[in-house]
Coordinates of C-alpha atoms and ligand atoms in Angstrom, one line a residue:
X66 CA 0.6 10.5 38.1
X67 CA 3.7 10.2 35.9
X68 CA 3.6 7.6 33.1
X69 CA 6.5 6.6 31.1
X70 CA 4.8 3.9 29.1
X71 CA 3.0 6.0 26.6
X72 CA 5.7 5.6 24.0
X73 CA 6.2 2.4 21.9
X74 CA 8.2 -0.4 23.6
X75 CA 11.5 -1.1 21.9
X76 CA 12.3 -4.8 22.3
X77 CA 14.2 -6.8 19.7
X78 CA 12.9 -10.1 21.1
X79 CA 9.2 -9.4 20.8
X80 CA 7.2 -10.4 17.8
X81 CA 6.8 -7.3 15.5
X82 CA 3.8 -5.4 14.5
X83 CA 3.7 -2.9 11.6
X84 CA 0.7 -0.5 11.3
X85 CA -0.3 1.7 8.4
X86 CA -3.0 4.2 9.1
X87 CA -5.4 5.8 6.5
X88 CA -8.2 8.3 6.9
X89 CA -9.0 10.7 9.7
X90 CA -7.4 11.7 13.0
X91 CA -9.7 9.3 14.7
X92 CA -8.0 6.5 12.9
X93 CA -4.6 7.8 13.9
X94 CA -5.7 7.6 17.5
X95 CA -7.3 4.2 17.0
X96 CA -4.0 2.9 15.8
X97 CA -2.5 4.1 19.1
X98 CA -5.2 2.2 20.9
X99 CA -4.5 -1.0 18.8
X100 CA -0.8 -0.7 19.6
X101 CA -1.5 -0.4 23.3
X102 CA -3.6 -3.6 23.2
X103 CA -1.0 -5.5 21.2
X104 CA 1.9 -4.4 23.4
X105 CA 0.1 -5.8 26.4
X106 CA -0.1 -9.0 24.3
X107 CA 3.7 -9.1 23.9
X108 CA 4.2 -7.4 20.6
X109 CA 6.4 -4.5 19.8
X110 CA 6.1 -1.9 17.0
X111 CA 8.3 -1.9 13.9
X112 CA 8.4 0.8 11.2
X113 CA 9.9 -1.7 8.8
X114 CA 7.3 -3.9 7.1
X115 CA 10.1 -6.4 6.1
X116 CA 10.6 -7.5 9.6
X117 CA 7.0 -7.5 10.7
X118 CA 5.2 -10.7 12.0
X119 CA 1.9 -8.9 11.8
X120 CA 1.0 -6.3 9.1
X121 CA -2.1 -4.2 9.9
X122 CA -3.8 -1.5 7.8
X123 CA -6.2 0.7 9.7
X124 CA -8.4 1.7 6.9
X125 CA -10.9 4.4 5.6
X126 CA -14.0 4.0 3.5
X127 CA -15.0 7.6 3.2
X128 CA -14.5 7.8 -0.6
X129 CA -14.0 5.2 -3.2
X130 CA -10.4 6.3 -3.9
X131 CA -9.5 5.8 -0.2
X132 CA -10.5 2.1 -0.6
X133 CA -8.8 1.7 -4.0
X134 CA -5.5 2.8 -2.4
X135 CA -5.9 0.2 0.3
X136 CA -6.6 -2.6 -2.2
X137 CA -3.3 -1.6 -3.8
X138 CA -1.5 -1.9 -0.5
X139 CA -3.1 -5.3 0.2
X140 CA -1.3 -6.5 -3.0
X141 CA 1.9 -5.3 -1.6
X142 CA 1.3 -7.0 1.8
X143 CA 0.7 -10.3 -0.1
X144 CA 4.2 -10.1 -1.5
X145 CA 5.5 -10.1 2.0
X146 CA 3.6 -13.3 2.7
X147 CA 5.3 -14.9 -0.3
X148 CA 8.7 -13.8 0.9
X149 CA 8.3 -14.9 4.6
X150 CA 6.0 -17.7 5.8
X151 CA 3.8 -17.0 8.8
X152 CA 3.3 -13.3 8.2
X153 CA -0.2 -12.3 9.3
X154 CA -2.1 -9.6 7.4
X155 CA -4.9 -7.7 9.1
X156 CA -7.4 -5.2 7.7
X157 CA -9.0 -3.2 10.5
X158 CA -11.1 -0.1 10.8
X159 CA -13.8 1.3 8.5
X160 CA -13.1 -0.7 5.3
X161 CA -13.1 -3.9 7.4
X162 CA -16.5 -2.9 8.8
X163 CA -17.9 -2.1 5.5
X164 CA -16.7 -5.0 3.4
X165 CA -16.5 -7.7 6.2
X166 CA -15.8 -11.2 4.8
X167 CA -15.5 -9.9 1.3
X168 CA -12.0 -9.0 2.3
X169 CA -11.2 -12.6 3.0
X170 CA -12.3 -13.8 -0.5
X171 CA -9.1 -14.8 -2.4
X172 CA -7.2 -11.8 -1.0
X173 CA -5.0 -13.6 1.5
X174 CA -6.1 -11.3 4.3
X175 CA -5.9 -13.2 7.6
X176 CA -7.7 -10.9 10.0
X177 CA -10.6 -8.5 9.6
X178 CA -11.6 -6.3 12.6
X179 CA -14.0 -3.4 12.8
X180 CA -13.6 -0.2 14.8
X181 CA -15.3 -1.6 17.9
X182 CA -13.5 -5.0 18.0
X183 CA -9.9 -4.0 18.7
X184 CA -10.0 -5.6 22.2
X185 CA -10.5 -9.0 20.4
X186 CA -7.3 -8.6 18.3
X187 CA -5.1 -10.6 20.7
X188 CA -7.7 -13.5 20.5
X189 CA -7.9 -13.2 16.7
X190 CA -4.1 -13.3 16.5
X191 CA -3.9 -16.4 18.7
X192 CA -6.6 -18.2 16.7
X193 CA -5.5 -17.3 13.2
X194 CA -3.8 -20.0 11.0
X195 CA -3.1 -19.9 7.2
X196 CA -6.3 -21.9 6.7
X197 CA -8.5 -20.2 9.3
X198 CA -8.8 -16.5 8.8
X199 CA -10.4 -14.6 11.7
X200 CA -13.1 -11.9 11.6
X201 CA -14.8 -9.7 14.2
X202 CA -16.9 -6.8 12.8
X203 CA -19.5 -6.5 15.7
X204 CA -20.4 -2.9 16.4
X205 CA -21.0 -1.8 20.0
X206 CA -23.2 0.7 21.7
X207 CA -20.8 1.1 24.7
X208 CA -17.2 0.6 23.5
X209 CA -15.1 3.8 23.9
X210 CA -11.8 2.2 24.9
X211 CA -11.9 4.6 27.8
X212 CA -9.6 2.5 30.0
X213 CA -6.9 2.0 27.4
X214 CA -3.9 4.4 27.3
X215 CA -3.0 4.9 23.7
X216 CA 0.7 4.3 22.9
X217 CA 1.7 7.5 21.2
X218 CA 3.2 7.2 17.8
X219 CA 3.6 10.9 16.9
X220 CA 7.1 12.0 16.1
X221 CA 7.7 15.0 18.3
X222 CA 5.9 14.5 21.6
X223 CA 4.2 17.8 21.4
X224 CA 0.6 17.2 20.2
X225 CA -1.7 14.2 20.8
X226 CA -5.2 13.1 20.0
X227 CA -7.8 12.1 22.5
X228 CA -11.0 10.4 21.3
X229 CA -13.9 11.7 23.4
X230 CA -16.6 9.8 21.6
X231 CA -17.2 7.2 18.9
X232 CA -19.6 6.6 16.1
X233 CA -22.1 9.0 14.6
X234 CA -25.9 9.5 14.7
X235 CA -26.2 12.1 11.9
X236 CA -27.2 10.2 8.9
X237 CA -25.8 12.6 6.3
X238 CA -27.1 11.1 3.1
X239 CA -23.7 10.8 1.4
X240 CA -21.7 9.4 4.3
X241 CA -20.7 5.9 5.1
X242 CA -19.4 6.7 8.7
X243 CA -22.6 5.8 10.6
X244 CA -22.4 2.4 9.0
X245 CA -18.7 1.8 9.6
X246 CA -18.4 3.3 13.0
X247 CA -21.9 2.6 14.4
X248 CA -24.0 4.6 16.9
X249 CA -22.7 7.6 18.7
X250 CA -21.5 7.2 22.3
X251 CA -19.6 9.5 24.6
X252 CA -16.7 8.6 26.8
X253 CA -16.5 9.1 30.6
X254 CA -15.1 12.7 31.0
X255 CA -13.0 11.7 34.0
X256 CA -11.0 9.3 31.8
X257 CA -10.6 12.0 29.2
X258 CA -9.2 14.5 31.7
X259 CA -6.9 11.9 33.2
X260 CA -5.6 11.1 29.7
X261 CA -4.9 14.8 29.0
X262 CA -3.2 15.2 32.4
X263 CA -1.0 12.2 31.7
X264 CA 0.0 13.6 28.3
X265 CA 0.8 17.0 29.9
X266 CA 2.9 15.3 32.6
X267 CA 4.8 13.5 29.9
X268 CA 5.7 16.8 28.2
X269 CA 2.9 17.2 25.6
X270 CA 1.7 20.7 25.1
X271 CA -1.4 20.3 22.9
X272 CA -4.3 17.9 22.9
X273 CA -7.0 17.6 20.2
X274 CA -10.3 16.2 21.4
X275 CA -11.8 14.1 18.7
X276 CA -15.3 13.1 17.7
X277 CA -17.4 12.8 14.5
X278 CA -19.5 15.6 16.0
X279 CA -18.0 16.9 19.2
X280 CA -20.9 19.2 19.9
X281 CA -23.2 16.3 20.6
X282 CA -20.8 15.0 23.2
X283 CA -22.9 14.2 26.3
X284 CA -22.0 12.2 29.4
X285 CA -25.0 11.1 31.5
X286 CA -23.7 10.5 35.0
X287 CA -25.1 7.7 37.0
X288 CA -25.0 9.8 40.2
X289 CA -27.4 12.4 39.0
X290 CA -28.2 14.8 36.1
X291 CA -26.3 17.7 37.8
X292 CA -23.1 15.6 37.2
X293 CA -23.9 15.3 33.5
X294 CA -21.2 16.8 31.2
X295 CA -21.8 18.5 27.8
X296 CA -19.1 19.4 25.3
X297 CA -18.6 23.0 26.6
X298 CA -18.1 21.7 30.1
X299 CA -15.7 19.0 29.0
X300 CA -13.6 21.6 27.1
X301 CA -13.5 23.7 30.3
X302 CA -12.4 20.7 32.4
X303 CA -9.5 20.0 29.9
X304 CA -8.5 23.6 29.6
X305 CA -8.2 23.9 33.4
X306 CA -5.4 21.3 33.5
X307 CA -2.9 24.0 32.7
X308 CA -2.7 27.3 30.8
X309 CA 0.5 25.7 29.2
X310 CA -1.6 23.0 27.6
X311 CA -3.4 24.0 24.4
X312 CA -6.7 22.4 23.7
X313 CA -8.1 21.8 20.2
X314 CA -11.1 19.9 19.0
X315 CA -12.6 18.5 15.8
X316 CA -15.1 18.1 14.2
X317 CA -17.9 20.7 14.9
X318 CA -21.3 20.3 13.3
X319 CA -22.9 23.6 12.2
X320 CA -26.3 22.4 13.4
X321 CA -25.1 21.6 16.9
X322 CA -22.3 24.1 17.7
X323 CA -23.7 26.0 20.7
X324 CA -23.2 29.5 22.0
X325 CA -22.0 27.9 25.2
X326 CA -19.1 26.3 23.3
X327 CA -18.2 29.6 21.7
X328 CA -18.2 31.5 25.0
X329 CA -16.2 28.8 26.7
X330 CA -13.6 29.1 23.9
X331 CA -13.5 32.9 24.5
X332 CA -13.0 32.4 28.2
X333 CA -9.9 30.3 28.1
X334 CA -6.7 31.6 26.3
X335 CA -5.5 28.0 25.9
X336 CA -8.5 26.8 24.0
X337 CA -7.2 27.3 20.4
X338 CA -9.1 29.8 18.3
X339 CA -9.9 27.4 15.5
X340 CA -13.2 25.7 14.5
X341 CA -13.4 23.1 11.8
X342 CA -16.9 23.6 10.6
X343 CA -17.7 21.5 7.5
X344 CA -20.2 23.3 5.3
X345 CA -20.3 20.7 2.5
X346 CA -22.4 23.0 0.2
X347 CA -23.5 26.6 0.0
X348 CA -26.8 25.7 -1.5
X349 CA -29.8 25.2 0.9
X350 CA -31.4 22.7 -1.6
X351 CA -28.2 20.6 -1.6
X352 CA -27.9 20.8 2.2
X353 CA -31.5 19.5 2.5
X354 CA -30.7 16.6 0.2
X355 CA -27.5 15.9 2.1
X356 CA -29.6 15.8 5.3
X357 CA -27.3 18.3 7.0
X358 CA -30.2 19.8 9.0
X359 CA -29.1 23.4 8.5
X360 CA -29.4 25.8 5.6
X361 CA -27.1 28.4 4.1
X362 CA -28.5 31.2 6.4
X363 CA -28.1 29.1 9.5
X364 CA -24.4 28.4 8.6
X365 CA -23.7 32.0 7.9
X366 CA -25.3 33.0 11.2
X367 CA -23.1 30.6 13.1
X368 CA -20.0 32.1 11.4
X369 CA -21.1 35.6 12.4
X370 CA -21.7 34.5 16.0
X371 CA -18.2 32.9 16.2
X372 CA -16.6 36.0 14.8
X373 CA -18.6 38.4 17.0
X374 CA -17.4 36.5 20.1
X375 CA -13.9 35.5 18.9
X376 CA -12.9 37.9 16.2
X377 CA -9.5 36.2 15.4
X378 CA -11.0 32.7 15.3
X379 CA -9.7 30.5 12.5
X380 CA -12.6 28.8 10.6
X381 CA -11.9 25.9 8.2
X382 CA -14.3 23.7 6.3
X383 CA -15.0 20.7 4.1
X384 CA -16.7 21.1 0.7
X385 CA -18.2 18.4 -1.6
X386 CA -18.5 19.2 -5.3
X387 CA -21.0 17.6 -7.6
X388 CA -23.4 16.0 -5.2
X389 CA -26.5 14.3 -6.7
X390 CA -28.5 16.7 -8.8
X391 CA -26.2 19.7 -8.1
X392 CA -27.1 22.5 -10.6
X393 CA -24.8 25.2 -11.9
X394 CA -26.7 27.6 -9.5
X395 CA -26.1 25.2 -6.5
X396 CA -22.4 25.2 -7.4
X397 CA -22.4 29.0 -7.7
X398 CA -24.0 29.2 -4.2
X399 CA -21.1 27.2 -2.8
X400 CA -18.6 29.6 -4.4
X401 CA -20.4 32.6 -3.1
X402 CA -20.6 31.2 0.4
X403 CA -16.8 30.6 0.3
X404 CA -16.3 34.2 -0.8
X405 CA -18.5 35.5 1.9
X406 CA -17.0 33.5 4.7
X407 CA -13.3 33.5 3.6
X408 CA -12.3 30.2 5.2
X409 CA -8.7 29.9 6.3
X410 CA -8.4 26.6 4.6
X411 CA -10.6 23.8 3.3
X412 CA -10.7 20.1 2.5
X413 CA -12.4 19.8 -0.9
X414 CA -13.7 16.6 -2.5
X415 CA -15.6 15.4 -5.5
X416 CA -18.7 13.5 -4.5
X417 CA -18.1 9.8 -4.4
X418 CA -21.2 7.5 -4.1
X419 CA -20.9 5.1 -1.2
X420 CA -22.8 1.8 -1.3
X421 CA -25.5 1.5 1.4
X422 CA -25.9 5.3 2.1
X423 CA -29.2 7.0 1.8
X424 CA -28.0 9.0 -1.3
X425 CA -26.9 5.8 -3.1
X426 CA -30.5 4.4 -2.6
X427 CA -32.4 7.6 -3.3
X428 CA -30.5 9.9 -5.7
X429 CA -28.7 9.0 -8.9
X430 CA -25.0 10.0 -8.9
X431 CA -25.8 12.1 -12.0
X432 CA -23.1 14.8 -12.2
X433 CA -20.7 13.7 -15.0
X434 CA -17.1 13.1 -13.9
X435 CA -15.8 16.0 -16.0
X436 CA -18.3 18.4 -14.5
X437 CA -17.5 17.3 -10.9
X438 CA -13.8 17.8 -11.6
X439 CA -14.3 21.2 -13.2
X440 CA -16.4 22.3 -10.2
X441 CA -13.9 20.9 -7.8
X442 CA -11.1 22.7 -9.5
X443 CA -13.0 25.9 -9.4
X444 CA -13.6 25.4 -5.6
X445 CA -9.9 24.6 -5.1
X446 CA -8.7 27.7 -7.0
X447 CA -11.1 30.0 -5.2
X448 CA -10.0 28.6 -1.8
X449 CA -6.4 29.3 -2.7
X450 CA -7.3 33.0 -3.2
X451 CA -9.4 33.0 0.0
X452 CA -6.5 31.4 2.1
X453 CA -4.2 34.1 0.8
X454 CA -6.7 36.8 1.6
X455 CA -7.2 35.4 5.1
X456 CA -3.5 35.1 5.7
X457 CA -2.8 38.7 4.4
X458 CA -5.0 40.0 7.3
X459 CA -2.5 38.5 9.7
X460 CA 0.4 40.7 8.5
X461 CA 1.6 42.8 11.4
X462 CA -0.2 40.7 14.0
X463 CA 1.6 39.2 17.0
X464 CA 1.1 35.5 17.5
X465 CA 2.0 32.8 20.1
X466 CA 3.3 29.8 18.3
X467 CA 3.9 26.3 19.6
X468 CA 7.1 25.0 18.1
X469 CA 6.8 21.7 16.2
X470 CA 10.4 21.5 15.0
X471 CA 12.7 22.7 12.3
X472 CA 11.1 24.2 9.2
X473 CA 11.3 21.7 6.3
X474 CA 12.9 24.2 3.9
X475 CA 15.5 25.8 6.2
X476 CA 17.1 24.2 9.2
X477 CA 17.8 27.7 10.7
X478 CA 14.1 28.3 11.0
X479 CA 11.4 26.8 13.1
X480 CA 7.8 26.0 12.3
X481 CA 4.7 25.6 14.4
X482 CA 1.1 26.6 14.6
X483 CA -0.6 29.7 15.9
X484 CA -3.8 29.3 17.9
X485 CA -5.8 29.7 14.7
X486 CA -4.1 26.6 13.4
X487 CA -2.2 28.6 10.8
X488 CA 1.4 27.3 10.0
X489 CA 4.1 29.8 10.9
X490 CA 7.8 29.8 10.1
X491 CA 10.3 32.0 11.9
X492 CA 14.1 32.3 12.7
X493 CA 15.3 29.9 15.4
X494 CA 16.9 31.0 18.6
X495 CA 17.6 27.4 19.6
X496 CA 14.1 26.6 20.9
X497 CA 12.9 23.0 20.9
X498 CA 9.7 21.3 19.9
X499 CA 7.1 22.1 22.6
X500 CA 8.4 25.6 23.4
X501 CA 6.2 28.6 22.9
X502 CA 7.5 31.6 20.8
X503 CA 6.1 35.1 20.3
X504 CA 6.3 36.2 16.7
X505 CA 5.1 38.9 14.3
X506 CA 3.8 38.1 10.9
X507 CA 5.8 39.9 8.1
X508 CA 4.6 38.3 4.9
X509 CA 2.4 35.4 3.8
X510 CA 1.7 32.7 1.2
X511 CA -1.6 31.0 0.9
X512 CA -0.3 28.2 3.2
X513 CA 2.2 29.8 5.6
X514 CA 2.7 32.9 7.7
X515 CA 6.3 34.1 7.5
X516 CA 7.2 35.7 10.8
X517 CA 9.9 37.6 12.7
X518 CA 10.8 37.2 16.4
X519 CA 9.7 39.8 18.9
X520 CA 12.0 40.5 21.8
Ligands
LIG38 N1 -18.0 11.8 -1.2 C1 -17.2 12.9 -1.1 N2 -16.8 13.4 0.1 C2 -17.3 12.9 1.2 N3 -17.1 13.2 2.5 C3 -17.8 12.4 3.3 N4 -18.5 11.5 2.5 C4 -18.2 11.8 1.2 C5 -18.5 11.3 0.0 N5 -19.4 10.2 -0.2 C6 -16.3 14.4 3.0 C7 -17.2 15.4 3.7 C8 -16.7 15.2 5.2 C9 -15.3 14.8 5.0 C10 -14.7 14.1 6.1 O1 -15.3 13.9 3.8 O2 -16.8 16.7 3.3 O3 -16.8 16.3 6.0
LIG39 FE1 -12.5 7.3 7.0 FE2 -14.6 8.3 8.1 FE3 -13.8 6.0 8.9 FE4 -12.4 8.2 9.5 S1 -14.5 7.7 10.2 S2 -11.5 6.4 8.7 S3 -12.8 9.4 7.6 S4 -14.6 6.5 6.9

């Protein structure tokens, strides 16, 4: 089936909606679901806040600074309301779910909608008046938006996100997500494959399957257990659409990533050789307190397994510095694990206490700000060296790169990612976004592989 309606509708006469997205890839995809729902209601997207009838912020609660940023934006949105009567401001997503009607108190927000109530946005918009703000923060055990075709807002039409599940059942003690996104539920695999096929038919070359913990994806089929689908099987179903369609996924949980997933990756050349495997800490004592349900040894064994089956697999991670009670030795354990694994890249954070989480109730946030910052800086500096070391191993290797567009620094050059997710730049021969190029790595920085063309 060919679809042409996956791009935003351009229609001057329609009321305009402006959407800002914060947080993770899942939120990027949720904004595309929201746009789909609101286009059906007669709205059209605008990228210019000054002409918007409805201003939405799809928000993140993961760390306090994410929320502080959004409070700042709400002040900006309120200025729009002063300039133009009738503008509606909506706060949706994780922060809406966490703060609920607190967002309505004196802040001139008109609509508050949590991650499972996007279908009610048209009704909320119809009901809202300057004196009657609207709120829906009900969480669901079933909602997966499976039947909604997201309206794609990416720039280049090459790479798209597909949510395969929602919510999270792993109560990591530091994390607010189970409270903001509710219980885990998996989406019907047929609807996932159909969405990936539609994207491919529309010219997309890469899909990223998204979930808080993709390894616990499990579809129980009503027609019998032999029709059940686990994550490895889902990956295979999507990979079979076409060898020209690259498949990525995120996020993997070290406690759940199975050998079956690793072997499935190895079997299909179009499943990208990249696993985002958040470690959080290299100290088993910290991991226990974080309720990660694995220890340092388990994590290192999973890395060895991945590399024994897929030697060129990119492995990236998330690290938290200064969790409750973290000793100098715990911190040293994180550094030594990073040196042992040599991650290709990492997202690194200072611990931020989140209200309502297990850690906030049980453990004092007792690492002073200066110590957290110092440890974080050490982690960041070490990762810089590890990224460089990992990239240096690529020199001389031949890679297949999916072109994303012109390189930012030099219009004569193209950029795109290798299967491992590493960013490559190389001379253009007039290819377009979405083409594949064969290149050889000649030199590197900690962030980029600089390549030449191979004839
Ligand atoms: N403080 C700091 N970092 C956090 N993360 C999640 N919760 C917190 C928190 N309270 C990080 C984890 C997770 C990533 C998405 O954000 O590393 O993997
Ligand atoms: Fe932020 Fe987590 Fe919500 Fe994503 S799921 S928007 S990272 S709080």
